[in-house]
Coordinates of N, CA and C in Angstrom, one line a residue:
G1 N 5.8 0.4 -6.4 CA 5.8 1.0 -5.1 C 7.2 1.6 -4.8
F2 N 7.5 1.8 -3.6 CA 8.7 2.5 -3.1 C 9.8 1.5 -2.8
C3 N 9.6 0.2 -3.0 CA 10.6 -0.8 -2.6 C 11.2 -1.6 -3.7
L4 N 12.4 -2.0 -3.6 CA 13.0 -2.9 -4.6 C 12.6 -4.3 -4.4
F5 N 12.6 -4.7 -3.1 CA 12.3 -6.1 -2.8 C 11.1 -6.1 -1.8
N6 N 10.0 -6.7 -2.2 CA 8.8 -6.7 -1.4 C 8.9 -7.8 -0.3
N7 N 9.4 -7.4 0.9 CA 9.6 -8.4 1.9 C 8.3 -9.0 2.4
V8 N 7.2 -8.3 2.4 CA 6.0 -8.8 2.9 C 5.5 -9.9 1.9
A9 N 5.6 -9.6 0.6 CA 5.2 -10.6 -0.4 C 6.1 -11.9 -0.4
V10 N 7.4 -11.7 -0.2 CA 8.3 -12.9 -0.1 C 7.9 -13.7 1.1
A11 N 7.6 -13.1 2.3 CA 7.2 -13.9 3.5 C 5.9 -14.6 3.2
A12 N 4.9 -13.8 2.6 CA 3.6 -14.4 2.4 C 3.7 -15.6 1.4
A13 N 4.5 -15.5 0.4 CA 4.6 -16.6 -0.6 C 5.2 -17.8 0.1
A14 N 6.2 -17.6 0.9 CA 6.9 -18.7 1.6 C 5.9 -19.4 2.5
L15 N 5.1 -18.6 3.2 CA 4.1 -19.2 4.1 C 3.1 -20.0 3.3
R16 N 2.6 -19.4 2.3 CA 1.6 -20.0 1.5 C 2.1 -21.4 0.9
D17 N 3.4 -21.4 0.5 CA 3.9 -22.6 -0.1 C 4.0 -23.7 0.9
R18 N 4.0 -23.3 2.2 CA 4.0 -24.3 3.3 C 2.5 -24.7 3.7
G19 N 1.6 -24.3 3.0 CA 0.2 -24.7 3.2 C -0.6 -23.7 4.2
E20 N 0.0 -22.5 4.4 CA -0.6 -21.6 5.3 C -1.6 -20.7 4.6
R21 N -2.6 -20.1 5.3 CA -3.5 -19.1 4.7 C -3.1 -17.8 5.3
V22 N -2.7 -16.8 4.5 CA -2.0 -15.6 4.9 C -2.9 -14.4 4.7
A23 N -3.1 -13.6 5.8 CA -3.7 -12.3 5.7 C -2.7 -11.2 5.7
I24 N -2.7 -10.3 4.7 CA -1.8 -9.2 4.7 C -2.7 -7.9 4.9
V25 N -2.4 -7.2 5.9 CA -3.1 -5.9 6.1 C -2.1 -4.8 6.0
D26 N -2.3 -3.9 5.0 CA -1.4 -2.8 4.6 C -2.0 -1.5 5.0
Y27 N -1.5 -0.8 6.1 CA -2.0 0.5 6.4 C -1.1 1.6 6.0
D28 N -0.1 1.4 5.2 CA 0.7 2.4 4.6 C -0.2 3.3 3.7
A29 N 0.2 4.6 3.6 CA -0.7 5.6 2.9 C -0.7 5.3 1.4
H30 N 0.3 4.6 0.9 CA 0.3 4.3 -0.5 C -0.2 2.9 -0.8
H31 N -1.0 2.7 -1.8 CA -1.5 1.4 -2.2 C -0.4 0.5 -2.5
G32 N -0.4 -0.8 -2.1 CA 0.6 -1.8 -2.3 C 0.3 -2.5 -3.7
N33 N 0.6 -1.8 -4.7 CA 0.3 -2.3 -6.1 C 1.0 -3.6 -6.4
G34 N 2.3 -3.7 -5.9 CA 3.0 -4.9 -6.2 C 2.4 -6.1 -5.4
T35 N 2.1 -5.9 -4.2 CA 1.6 -7.0 -3.4 C 0.2 -7.4 -3.9
Q36 N -0.6 -6.5 -4.3 CA -1.9 -6.8 -4.9 C -1.7 -7.6 -6.2
D37 N -0.8 -7.2 -7.1 CA -0.6 -7.9 -8.3 C -0.1 -9.3 -8.1
L38 N 0.8 -9.5 -7.2 CA 1.3 -10.8 -6.9 C 0.3 -11.8 -6.4
F39 N -0.7 -11.4 -5.7 CA -1.6 -12.3 -5.1 C -3.1 -12.1 -5.6
W40 N -3.2 -11.5 -6.7 CA -4.5 -11.1 -7.3 C -5.4 -12.3 -7.5
S41 N -4.8 -13.4 -7.9 CA -5.7 -14.6 -8.2 C -5.4 -15.8 -7.3
D42 N -4.8 -15.4 -6.1 CA -4.4 -16.4 -5.1 C -5.5 -16.6 -4.0
P43 N -6.1 -17.7 -3.9 CA -7.2 -17.9 -2.9 C -6.7 -18.1 -1.5
D44 N -5.4 -18.2 -1.3 CA -4.8 -18.5 0.0 C -4.1 -17.3 0.6
V45 N -4.1 -16.2 -0.1 CA -3.5 -14.9 0.5 C -4.6 -13.8 0.3
F46 N -5.0 -13.2 1.4 CA -6.0 -12.2 1.4 C -5.3 -10.9 1.7
Y47 N -5.4 -9.9 0.7 CA -4.7 -8.6 0.8 C -5.7 -7.5 1.1
V48 N -5.4 -6.8 2.1 CA -6.2 -5.6 2.5 C -5.3 -4.4 2.5
S49 N -5.8 -3.3 1.8 CA -5.0 -2.1 1.8 C -6.0 -0.9 2.2
M50 N -5.5 -0.1 3.1 CA -6.2 1.1 3.5 C -5.2 2.2 3.2
H51 N -5.6 3.0 2.2 CA -4.6 4.0 1.7 C -5.3 5.3 1.3
E52 N -4.5 6.3 1.0 CA -5.0 7.6 0.5 C -5.3 7.5 -0.9
W53 N -6.4 8.2 -1.3 CA -6.9 8.2 -2.7 C -7.4 9.6 -3.0
P54 N -7.0 10.2 -4.1 CA -5.9 9.8 -5.0 C -4.5 10.0 -4.4
Q55 N -3.6 9.1 -4.7 CA -2.2 9.2 -4.3 C -1.4 8.2 -5.1
Y56 N -0.2 8.4 -5.2 CA 0.7 7.5 -5.9 C 0.5 6.1 -5.3
P57 N 0.5 5.0 -6.1 CA 0.7 4.8 -7.5 C -0.5 4.9 -8.4
G58 N -1.7 5.3 -7.8 CA -2.9 5.4 -8.6 C -3.7 4.2 -8.7
T59 N -3.3 3.1 -8.0 CA -4.1 1.9 -8.0 C -4.8 1.7 -6.7
G60 N -5.6 0.6 -6.6 CA -6.2 0.4 -5.3 C -7.6 0.9 -5.2
G61 N -8.3 1.0 -6.4 CA -9.7 1.4 -6.4 C -10.6 0.4 -5.6
I62 N -11.7 0.9 -5.2 CA -12.6 0.1 -4.3 C -13.1 -1.1 -5.0
H63 N -13.2 -1.1 -6.3 CA -13.8 -2.2 -7.1 C -12.7 -3.2 -7.5
E64 N -11.5 -3.0 -7.1 CA -10.4 -4.0 -7.3 C -10.5 -5.1 -6.2
V65 N -11.0 -6.3 -6.5 CA -11.3 -7.3 -5.5 C -10.6 -8.6 -5.7
G66 N -9.7 -8.6 -6.7 CA -9.0 -9.9 -7.0 C -9.7 -10.5 -8.2
G67 N -9.1 -11.6 -8.8 CA -9.6 -12.2 -10.0 C -9.4 -13.7 -9.9
G68 N -10.1 -14.4 -10.8 CA -10.0 -15.9 -10.9 C -10.3 -16.5 -9.6
A69 N -9.5 -17.5 -9.2 CA -9.7 -18.2 -7.9 C -9.5 -17.3 -6.7
G70 N -8.9 -16.1 -6.9 CA -8.7 -15.2 -5.8 C -9.7 -14.0 -5.8
R71 N -10.8 -14.2 -6.5 CA -11.8 -13.1 -6.5 C -12.4 -13.0 -5.1
G72 N -12.3 -11.8 -4.5 CA -12.8 -11.6 -3.2 C -11.7 -11.6 -2.1
T73 N -10.5 -11.9 -2.5 CA -9.4 -11.9 -1.5 C -8.5 -10.7 -1.7
T74 N -9.0 -9.7 -2.3 CA -8.4 -8.4 -2.3 C -9.4 -7.4 -1.8
L75 N -9.1 -6.5 -0.9 CA -10.0 -5.6 -0.3 C -9.3 -4.2 -0.2
N76 N -9.8 -3.3 -1.0 CA -9.2 -1.9 -1.0 C -10.1 -0.9 -0.4
L77 N -9.6 -0.1 0.5 CA -10.3 1.0 1.2 C -9.5 2.3 0.9
P78 N -9.9 2.9 -0.2 CA -9.2 4.1 -0.7 C -9.8 5.4 0.0
F79 N -9.2 5.8 1.1 CA -9.7 6.9 1.9 C -9.3 8.3 1.3
P80 N -10.2 9.3 1.5 CA -9.8 10.6 1.0 C -8.8 11.3 2.0
S81 N -8.2 12.3 1.4 CA -7.3 13.1 2.3 C -7.9 13.5 3.5
F82 N -7.2 13.6 4.6 CA -7.6 14.0 6.0 C -8.5 13.0 6.7
A83 N -8.6 11.8 6.2 CA -9.3 10.8 6.9 C -8.6 10.5 8.2
T84 N -9.4 10.3 9.3 CA -8.9 10.1 10.6 C -9.1 8.7 11.2
G85 N -8.6 8.5 12.4 CA -8.6 7.1 12.9 C -10.0 6.5 13.1
D86 N -11.0 7.3 13.4 CA -12.3 6.7 13.6 C -12.8 6.0 12.3
V87 N -12.5 6.6 11.2 CA -12.9 6.0 9.9 C -12.2 4.6 9.7
Y88 N -10.9 4.6 10.0 CA -10.1 3.4 9.9 C -10.7 2.3 10.9
R89 N -11.0 2.7 12.1 CA -11.6 1.8 13.0 C -12.9 1.3 12.6
R90 N -13.7 2.1 12.0 CA -15.0 1.7 11.5 C -14.8 0.7 10.4
A91 N -13.9 1.0 9.5 CA -13.6 0.0 8.4 C -13.1 -1.3 8.9
L92 N -12.3 -1.3 9.9 CA -11.9 -2.6 10.5 C -13.1 -3.4 11.1
D93 N -13.9 -2.7 11.9 CA -15.0 -3.3 12.6 C -16.1 -3.9 11.6
E94 N -16.4 -3.0 10.6 CA -17.5 -3.4 9.7 C -17.1 -4.2 8.5
V95 N -15.9 -4.0 8.0 CA -15.5 -4.6 6.7 C -14.4 -5.6 6.9
V96 N -13.3 -5.1 7.4 CA -12.0 -5.9 7.3 C -12.1 -7.1 8.2
L97 N -12.4 -6.9 9.5 CA -12.3 -8.0 10.4 C -13.4 -9.1 10.1
P98 N -14.6 -8.8 9.7 CA -15.5 -9.8 9.3 C -15.0 -10.6 8.0
A99 N -14.4 -9.9 7.1 CA -13.9 -10.5 5.9 C -12.8 -11.4 6.2
L100 N -11.9 -11.0 7.0 CA -10.7 -11.8 7.4 C -11.1 -13.0 8.3
A101 N -12.1 -12.8 9.2 CA -12.6 -13.9 10.0 C -13.1 -15.0 9.1
A102 N -13.9 -14.6 8.1 CA -14.4 -15.6 7.1 C -13.3 -16.3 6.4
F103 N -12.3 -15.6 6.0 CA -11.1 -16.2 5.3 C -10.4 -17.2 6.2
A104 N -10.3 -16.9 7.5 CA -9.7 -17.8 8.5 C -8.2 -17.9 8.2
P105 N -7.4 -16.8 8.4 CA -6.0 -16.9 8.2 C -5.3 -17.7 9.3
T106 N -4.2 -18.3 8.9 CA -3.3 -18.9 9.9 C -2.1 -18.0 10.3
W107 N -1.8 -17.0 9.4 CA -0.8 -16.1 9.7 C -1.3 -14.7 9.3
L108 N -0.8 -13.7 10.1 CA -1.1 -12.3 9.8 C 0.2 -11.5 9.6
L109 N 0.2 -10.9 8.4 CA 1.4 -10.0 8.1 C 0.8 -8.6 8.0
I110 N 1.5 -7.6 8.6 CA 1.1 -6.2 8.6 C 2.1 -5.4 7.9
S111 N 1.7 -4.8 6.8 CA 2.6 -3.8 6.1 C 2.5 -2.5 6.9
A112 N 3.4 -2.3 7.9 CA 3.3 -1.2 8.9 C 4.0 0.0 8.3
G113 N 3.3 0.7 7.4 CA 3.7 2.0 7.0 C 3.1 3.1 7.8
F114 N 3.9 4.0 8.2 CA 3.4 5.1 9.1 C 3.4 6.4 8.4
D115 N 3.3 6.4 7.1 CA 3.1 7.7 6.4 C 1.7 8.2 6.3
A116 N 0.8 7.5 6.9 CA -0.6 8.1 7.0 C -0.7 9.0 8.2
H117 N 0.4 9.1 9.0 CA 0.4 10.0 10.1 C 0.2 11.5 9.6
R118 N -0.5 12.2 10.5 CA -0.9 13.6 10.0 C 0.3 14.5 9.9
A119 N 1.5 14.1 10.4 CA 2.7 15.0 10.3 C 3.5 14.6 9.1
D120 N 3.1 13.6 8.4 CA 4.0 13.1 7.3 C 4.0 14.1 6.2
P121 N 5.2 14.4 5.6 CA 5.3 15.5 4.6 C 4.9 15.1 3.2
I122 N 4.7 13.8 2.9 CA 4.3 13.5 1.5 C 2.9 12.9 1.3
T123 N 2.2 12.9 2.4 CA 0.8 12.4 2.3 C -0.1 13.4 3.1
S124 N -1.4 13.2 3.0 CA -2.4 14.1 3.6 C -3.5 13.4 4.4
L125 N -3.1 12.3 5.0 CA -4.0 11.6 5.9 C -3.9 12.1 7.3
G126 N -4.8 11.7 8.2 CA -4.8 12.3 9.5 C -4.6 11.4 10.7
L127 N -3.9 10.3 10.6 CA -3.7 9.4 11.7 C -2.6 9.9 12.7
T128 N -2.6 9.3 13.9 CA -1.5 9.5 14.9 C -1.0 8.1 15.3
S129 N 0.0 8.2 16.1 CA 0.5 6.9 16.7 C -0.5 6.2 17.5
G130 N -1.4 6.9 18.1 CA -2.5 6.3 18.9 C -3.4 5.5 18.0
D131 N -3.7 6.0 16.8 CA -4.5 5.3 15.8 C -3.8 4.0 15.4
Y132 N -2.5 4.1 15.1 CA -1.8 2.9 14.7 C -1.8 1.8 15.8
A133 N -1.7 2.2 17.0 CA -1.8 1.3 18.1 C -3.2 0.6 18.1
D134 N -4.3 1.4 17.9 CA -5.6 0.9 17.9 C -5.8 -0.1 16.8
L135 N -5.3 0.2 15.6 CA -5.5 -0.7 14.4 C -4.8 -2.0 14.6
T136 N -3.6 -1.9 15.1 CA -2.8 -3.1 15.3 C -3.4 -4.0 16.4
M137 N -3.8 -3.4 17.5 CA -4.4 -4.2 18.5 C -5.7 -4.9 18.1
A138 N -6.5 -4.2 17.2 CA -7.7 -4.8 16.7 C -7.4 -6.0 15.8
L139 N -6.3 -6.0 15.1 CA -5.9 -7.1 14.2 C -5.4 -8.3 14.9
L140 N -4.7 -8.1 16.0 CA -3.9 -9.2 16.6 C -4.8 -10.5 16.9
P141 N -6.0 -10.3 17.3 CA -6.8 -11.6 17.7 C -7.1 -12.5 16.5
L142 N -6.8 -12.0 15.3 CA -7.1 -12.9 14.1 C -6.3 -14.2 14.1
V143 N -5.1 -14.1 14.7 CA -4.3 -15.4 14.7 C -3.6 -15.5 16.0
P144 N -3.1 -16.6 16.4 CA -2.4 -16.8 17.7 C -1.1 -16.1 17.8
A145 N -0.6 -15.8 19.0 CA 0.7 -15.2 19.1 C 1.7 -16.1 18.5
G146 N 2.7 -15.6 17.9 CA 3.7 -16.3 17.2 C 3.5 -16.5 15.7
R147 N 2.3 -16.0 15.3 CA 1.9 -16.1 13.9 C 1.6 -14.7 13.3
R148 N 2.3 -13.7 13.9 CA 2.1 -12.3 13.5 C 3.4 -11.7 13.1
L149 N 3.5 -11.1 11.9 CA 4.7 -10.4 11.5 C 4.4 -9.0 11.1
L150 N 5.1 -8.0 11.6 CA 5.0 -6.6 11.1 C 6.3 -6.2 10.4
H151 N 6.1 -5.6 9.2 CA 7.2 -5.2 8.4 C 7.1 -3.7 8.3
L152 N 8.2 -3.0 8.7 CA 8.3 -1.6 8.7 C 8.3 -1.1 7.3
E153 N 7.5 -0.1 6.9 CA 7.4 0.4 5.6 C 7.6 1.9 5.7
G154 N 6.6 2.7 5.1 CA 6.8 4.1 4.9 C 6.7 4.9 6.2
G155 N 7.2 6.1 6.1 CA 7.1 7.1 7.2 C 8.2 8.1 7.1
Y156 N 7.9 9.3 6.8 CA 8.9 10.3 6.3 C 9.0 11.5 7.2
D157 N 8.3 11.5 8.3 CA 8.6 12.4 9.4 C 9.2 11.6 10.6
L158 N 10.4 11.9 10.9 CA 11.1 11.0 11.8 C 10.5 10.9 13.2
D159 N 10.0 12.0 13.7 CA 9.4 11.9 15.0 C 8.1 11.1 15.0
A160 N 7.3 11.3 14.0 CA 6.1 10.5 13.8 C 6.4 9.1 13.6
L161 N 7.4 8.8 12.9 CA 7.8 7.4 12.6 C 8.2 6.7 13.9
A162 N 9.0 7.4 14.7 CA 9.5 6.9 16.0 C 8.3 6.7 17.0
D163 N 7.4 7.6 17.1 CA 6.2 7.5 17.9 C 5.3 6.3 17.5
S164 N 5.1 6.3 16.2 CA 4.2 5.2 15.7 C 4.8 3.8 15.8
T165 N 6.1 3.7 15.5 CA 6.7 2.4 15.7 C 6.7 2.0 17.2
G166 N 7.0 2.9 18.1 CA 6.9 2.6 19.5 C 5.5 2.2 20.0
A167 N 4.5 2.9 19.5 CA 3.2 2.6 19.9 C 2.7 1.2 19.4
V168 N 3.1 0.9 18.2 CA 2.7 -0.4 17.6 C 3.5 -1.6 18.3
I169 N 4.8 -1.4 18.6 CA 5.5 -2.4 19.4 C 4.9 -2.6 20.7
S170 N 4.5 -1.5 21.4 CA 3.8 -1.6 22.6 C 2.5 -2.3 22.5
A171 N 1.8 -2.1 21.4 CA 0.5 -2.9 21.2 C 0.8 -4.4 21.1
L172 N 1.9 -4.7 20.6 CA 2.3 -6.1 20.5 C 2.7 -6.8 21.9
I173 N 3.4 -6.0 22.7 CA 4.0 -6.6 23.9 C 3.3 -6.3 25.2
D174 N 2.6 -5.1 25.3 CA 2.0 -4.8 26.6 C 0.7 -4.0 26.5
D175 N -0.1 -4.5 25.5 CA -1.5 -4.0 25.4 C -1.5 -2.5 25.2
G176 N -0.5 -1.9 24.5 CA -0.5 -0.5 24.1 C -0.3 0.5 25.3
A177 N 0.5 0.1 26.2 CA 0.7 1.1 27.4 C 1.5 2.3 26.9
Y178 N 2.3 2.2 25.9 CA 3.0 3.4 25.3 C 2.1 4.0 24.3
R179 N 1.6 5.2 24.5 CA 0.7 5.9 23.6 C 1.1 7.4 23.6
P180 N 2.0 7.8 22.8 CA 2.4 9.2 22.9 C 1.4 10.2 22.4
E181 N 0.4 9.8 21.6 CA -0.6 10.7 21.1 C -1.9 10.0 21.2
P182 N -3.0 10.8 21.3 CA -4.3 10.2 21.3 C -4.8 9.8 19.9
A183 N -5.8 9.0 19.9 CA -6.4 8.6 18.6 C -7.2 9.8 18.1
T184 N -7.5 9.8 16.8 CA -8.2 10.9 16.1 C -9.6 10.5 15.7
A185 N -10.3 11.6 15.4 CA -11.7 11.4 14.9 C -12.1 12.7 14.2
G186 N -13.2 12.6 13.4 CA -13.8 13.7 12.8 C -13.5 14.0 11.3
G187 N -12.7 13.2 10.7 CA -12.3 13.4 9.3 C -13.3 12.7 8.4
P188 N -13.1 12.9 7.1 CA -14.0 12.3 6.1 C -13.7 10.8 5.8
G189 N -14.5 10.2 5.1 CA -14.3 8.8 4.6 C -15.3 7.8 5.0
A190 N -16.3 8.1 5.7 CA -17.3 7.1 6.1 C -18.0 6.5 4.9
E191 N -18.1 7.2 3.8 CA -18.7 6.7 2.6 C -17.9 5.5 2.0
V192 N -16.6 5.5 2.2 CA -15.8 4.4 1.7 C -16.2 3.1 2.4
C193 N -16.4 3.2 3.7 CA -16.8 2.0 4.5 C -18.2 1.5 4.0
A194 N -19.1 2.4 3.7 CA -20.4 2.0 3.3 C -20.4 1.3 1.9
A195 N -19.6 1.9 1.0 CA -19.4 1.4 -0.4 C -18.8 0.0 -0.3
S196 N -17.7 -0.1 0.5 CA -17.0 -1.4 0.6 C -17.9 -2.5 1.1
L197 N -18.8 -2.2 2.1 CA -19.7 -3.2 2.6 C -20.7 -3.7 1.5
K198 N -21.1 -2.8 0.6 CA -22.0 -3.2 -0.5 C -21.3 -4.1 -1.4
I199 N -20.0 -3.8 -1.7 CA -19.2 -4.7 -2.6 C -19.0 -6.1 -1.9
R200 N -18.7 -6.1 -0.6 CA -18.5 -7.4 0.0 C -19.8 -8.2 0.1
D201 N -20.9 -7.5 0.3 CA -22.2 -8.2 0.3 C -22.5 -8.8 -1.1
A202 N -22.2 -8.1 -2.2 CA -22.4 -8.6 -3.5 C -21.5 -9.8 -3.8
L203 N -20.3 -9.7 -3.3 CA -19.4 -10.9 -3.6 C -19.9 -12.1 -2.8
A204 N -20.4 -11.9 -1.6 CA -20.9 -13.0 -0.8 C -22.1 -13.7 -1.4
D205 N -22.9 -12.9 -2.2 CA -24.1 -13.4 -2.8 C -23.9 -14.2 -4.1
R206 N -22.6 -14.2 -4.6 CA -22.3 -14.9 -5.8 C -21.9 -16.4 -5.5

């Protein structure tokens, strides 16, 4: 990935070692290959990545679901370029939130990368700060207050980074009152949600 030290993975491992069940949700535009590899066979850490495909580092295919005791605790949603917030929200509602509810995490860690913003110069996704606020607010009920950590990651347009960071902090503290941009809709990617649902259903049947 882009980092030397994976702060999300360090936090997740420390929590797991204390007996916690950890959900990591990564909405950075790049797949978190290091995080996935570290927890690939770990049944107590559930890793979700919503990322652009194809894009560096080239991992995070939809059929990568974990292995061994951790089979089913990796969930990849590789969205096509120009995917918009409505597709992300559908993925949360139909795939991510049900899977995480069944996992029953005691902690939520969010890899808060903002390079899926439509203004970002190195990716081609279509989100706005409003979408990031929506995604974050949808995830918060998974665990009680005081058991949520957000880790700032990518974001290479400084205005978009500032707006998105502010909107997500607002989602945490005042129900998203600060929303400098509206949420988006109309982009591609619905087929990813449908394919992921089939994979999750197949895993549940085993």
